[in-house]
Amino acid sequence: MTRLFLRARLRGYKGKCENPHGHNYKVRVTLEGPQLDSIGLLYDFTHLKRVIRDIVGVVDHKFLNDLAPFDVINPSAENLAKYFYDEPRGR
């Protein structure tokens, strides 16, 4: 589990979250696959840690509204979850 701090504002939202504010998050990774490799591993955790660290490093302690894709879409919890789901798939 990785912890991070994010700052953002929700565009079009009527309430406190329309203003810049911050939240602490925990990113939990769950892996699944069709089978283990020849030595009994599903995924190399060393590689997984590197991928997660790289993704978290892009957004941790940053203002999300300045970063893609959140410069276009709202940095809602739902969109953040999708971001953390989609990002590792391309690596």
PDB file of C-alpha atoms in Angstrom:
ATOM      1  CA  MET A   1       0.000   0.000   0.000  1.00  0.00           C
ATOM      2  CA  THR A   2       1.312   3.430  -0.951  1.00  0.00           C
ATOM      3  CA  ARG A   3       0.253   6.684   0.694  1.00  0.00           C
ATOM      4  CA  LEU A   4       0.123  10.000  -1.082  1.00  0.00           C
ATOM      5  CA  PHE A   5      -1.174  13.538  -0.719  1.00  0.00           C
ATOM      6  CA  LEU A   6      -3.046  15.200  -3.570  1.00  0.00           C
ATOM      7  CA  ARG A   7      -4.258  18.773  -4.052  1.00  0.00           C
ATOM      8  CA  ALA A   8      -7.041  19.637  -6.462  1.00  0.00           C
ATOM      9  CA  ARG A   9     -10.269  21.496  -7.082  1.00  0.00           C
ATOM     10  CA  LEU A  10     -13.444  20.121  -8.615  1.00  0.00           C
ATOM     11  CA  ARG A  11     -14.564  22.183 -11.576  1.00  0.00           C
ATOM     12  CA  GLY A  12     -18.318  22.762 -11.736  1.00  0.00           C
ATOM     13  CA  TYR A  13     -18.902  21.527  -8.184  1.00  0.00           C
ATOM     14  CA  LYS A  14     -20.923  23.811  -5.913  1.00  0.00           C
ATOM     15  CA  GLY A  15     -19.374  23.515  -2.488  1.00  0.00           C
ATOM     16  CA  LYS A  16     -16.085  23.544  -0.581  1.00  0.00           C
ATOM     17  CA  CYS A  17     -14.385  21.114  -2.977  1.00  0.00           C
ATOM     18  CA  GLU A  18     -14.700  23.687  -5.760  1.00  0.00           C
ATOM     19  CA  ASN A  19     -11.798  25.487  -4.047  1.00  0.00           C
ATOM     20  CA  PRO A  20      -8.244  24.129  -3.963  1.00  0.00           C
ATOM     21  CA  HIS A  21      -7.966  21.544  -1.193  1.00  0.00           C
ATOM     22  CA  GLY A  22      -6.031  18.415  -0.341  1.00  0.00           C
ATOM     23  CA  HIS A  23      -6.689  14.779   0.502  1.00  0.00           C
ATOM     24  CA  ASN A  24      -4.569  11.898   1.710  1.00  0.00           C
ATOM     25  CA  TYR A  25      -4.969   8.683  -0.251  1.00  0.00           C
ATOM     26  CA  LYS A  26      -3.816   5.100  -0.008  1.00  0.00           C
ATOM     27  CA  VAL A  27      -3.233   3.189  -3.218  1.00  0.00           C
ATOM     28  CA  ARG A  28      -3.733  -0.550  -2.845  1.00  0.00           C
ATOM     29  CA  VAL A  29      -2.726  -2.846  -5.693  1.00  0.00           C
ATOM     30  CA  THR A  30      -4.411  -6.168  -6.410  1.00  0.00           C
ATOM     31  CA  LEU A  31      -2.953  -8.491  -9.025  1.00  0.00           C
ATOM     32  CA  GLU A  32      -4.539 -11.346 -10.882  1.00  0.00           C
ATOM     33  CA  GLY A  33      -3.466 -13.470 -13.789  1.00  0.00           C
ATOM     34  CA  PRO A  34      -4.093 -16.725 -15.575  1.00  0.00           C
ATOM     35  CA  GLN A  35      -1.106 -18.609 -14.138  1.00  0.00           C
ATOM     36  CA  LEU A  36       2.166 -18.387 -12.273  1.00  0.00           C
ATOM     37  CA  ASP A  37       5.458 -18.367 -14.129  1.00  0.00           C
ATOM     38  CA  SER A  38       7.981 -21.210 -14.089  1.00  0.00           C
ATOM     39  CA  ILE A  39       9.312 -20.226 -10.655  1.00  0.00           C
ATOM     40  CA  GLY A  40       5.899 -19.728  -9.054  1.00  0.00           C
ATOM     41  CA  LEU A  41       5.516 -15.968  -9.380  1.00  0.00           C
ATOM     42  CA  LEU A  42       2.572 -14.067 -10.798  1.00  0.00           C
ATOM     43  CA  TYR A  43       4.428 -10.743 -11.025  1.00  0.00           C
ATOM     44  CA  ASP A  44       7.850  -9.428 -10.031  1.00  0.00           C
ATOM     45  CA  PHE A  45       7.258  -7.185  -7.003  1.00  0.00           C
ATOM     46  CA  THR A  46      10.467  -5.274  -7.701  1.00  0.00           C
ATOM     47  CA  HIS A  47       9.009  -4.186 -11.037  1.00  0.00           C
ATOM     48  CA  LEU A  48       5.603  -3.507  -9.446  1.00  0.00           C
ATOM     49  CA  LYS A  49       7.130  -1.221  -6.800  1.00  0.00           C
ATOM     50  CA  ARG A  50       8.990   0.707  -9.504  1.00  0.00           C
ATOM     51  CA  VAL A  51       5.850   1.152 -11.626  1.00  0.00           C
ATOM     52  CA  ILE A  52       3.739   2.294  -8.653  1.00  0.00           C
ATOM     53  CA  ARG A  53       6.490   4.614  -7.387  1.00  0.00           C
ATOM     54  CA  ASP A  54       6.768   6.216 -10.837  1.00  0.00           C
ATOM     55  CA  ILE A  55       3.005   6.749 -11.147  1.00  0.00           C
ATOM     56  CA  VAL A  56       2.635   8.094  -7.610  1.00  0.00           C
ATOM     57  CA  GLY A  57       5.651  10.372  -8.115  1.00  0.00           C
ATOM     58  CA  VAL A  58       3.854  12.162 -10.940  1.00  0.00           C
ATOM     59  CA  VAL A  59       0.891  13.198  -8.755  1.00  0.00           C
ATOM     60  CA  ASP A  60       2.056  13.114  -5.110  1.00  0.00           C
ATOM     61  CA  HIS A  61       2.042  16.576  -3.489  1.00  0.00           C
ATOM     62  CA  LYS A  62       1.070  18.196  -6.795  1.00  0.00           C
ATOM     63  CA  PHE A  63      -1.908  20.292  -7.875  1.00  0.00           C
ATOM     64  CA  LEU A  64      -3.778  17.763 -10.018  1.00  0.00           C
ATOM     65  CA  ASN A  65      -5.670  20.306 -12.090  1.00  0.00           C
ATOM     66  CA  ASP A  66      -2.350  21.253 -13.706  1.00  0.00           C
ATOM     67  CA  LEU A  67      -1.549  17.655 -14.744  1.00  0.00           C
ATOM     68  CA  ALA A  68      -2.915  15.471 -17.538  1.00  0.00           C
ATOM     69  CA  PRO A  69      -5.504  14.009 -17.589  1.00  0.00           C
ATOM     70  CA  PHE A  70      -6.874  16.125 -14.736  1.00  0.00           C
ATOM     71  CA  ASP A  71      -6.320  19.338 -16.658  1.00  0.00           C
ATOM     72  CA  VAL A  72      -9.309  18.129 -18.727  1.00  0.00           C
ATOM     73  CA  ILE A  73     -11.282  15.800 -16.442  1.00  0.00           C
ATOM     74  CA  ASN A  74     -12.232  16.499 -12.833  1.00  0.00           C
ATOM     75  CA  PRO A  75      -9.882  14.993 -10.240  1.00  0.00           C
ATOM     76  CA  SER A  76     -12.733  13.225  -8.455  1.00  0.00           C
ATOM     77  CA  ALA A  77     -12.069  10.121  -6.357  1.00  0.00           C
ATOM     78  CA  GLU A  78     -13.701   8.096  -9.117  1.00  0.00           C
ATOM     79  CA  ASN A  79     -11.446   9.534 -11.833  1.00  0.00           C
ATOM     80  CA  LEU A  80      -8.403   9.089  -9.599  1.00  0.00           C
ATOM     81  CA  ALA A  81      -9.283   5.411  -9.088  1.00  0.00           C
ATOM     82  CA  LYS A  82      -9.572   4.975 -12.858  1.00  0.00           C
ATOM     83  CA  TYR A  83      -6.239   6.760 -13.348  1.00  0.00           C
ATOM     84  CA  PHE A  84      -4.461   4.410 -10.938  1.00  0.00           C
ATOM     85  CA  TYR A  85      -6.142   1.447 -12.615  1.00  0.00           C
ATOM     86  CA  ASP A  86      -5.283   2.513 -16.177  1.00  0.00           C
ATOM     87  CA  GLU A  87      -1.754   3.888 -15.738  1.00  0.00           C
ATOM     88  CA  PRO A  88       0.107   0.660 -14.841  1.00  0.00           C
ATOM     89  CA  ARG A  89      -1.456  -1.143 -17.821  1.00  0.00           C
ATOM     90  CA  GLY A  90       0.602   0.979 -20.201  1.00  0.00           C
ATOM     91  CA  ARG A  91       3.916   0.180 -18.506  1.00  0.00           C
TER      92      ARG A  91
END
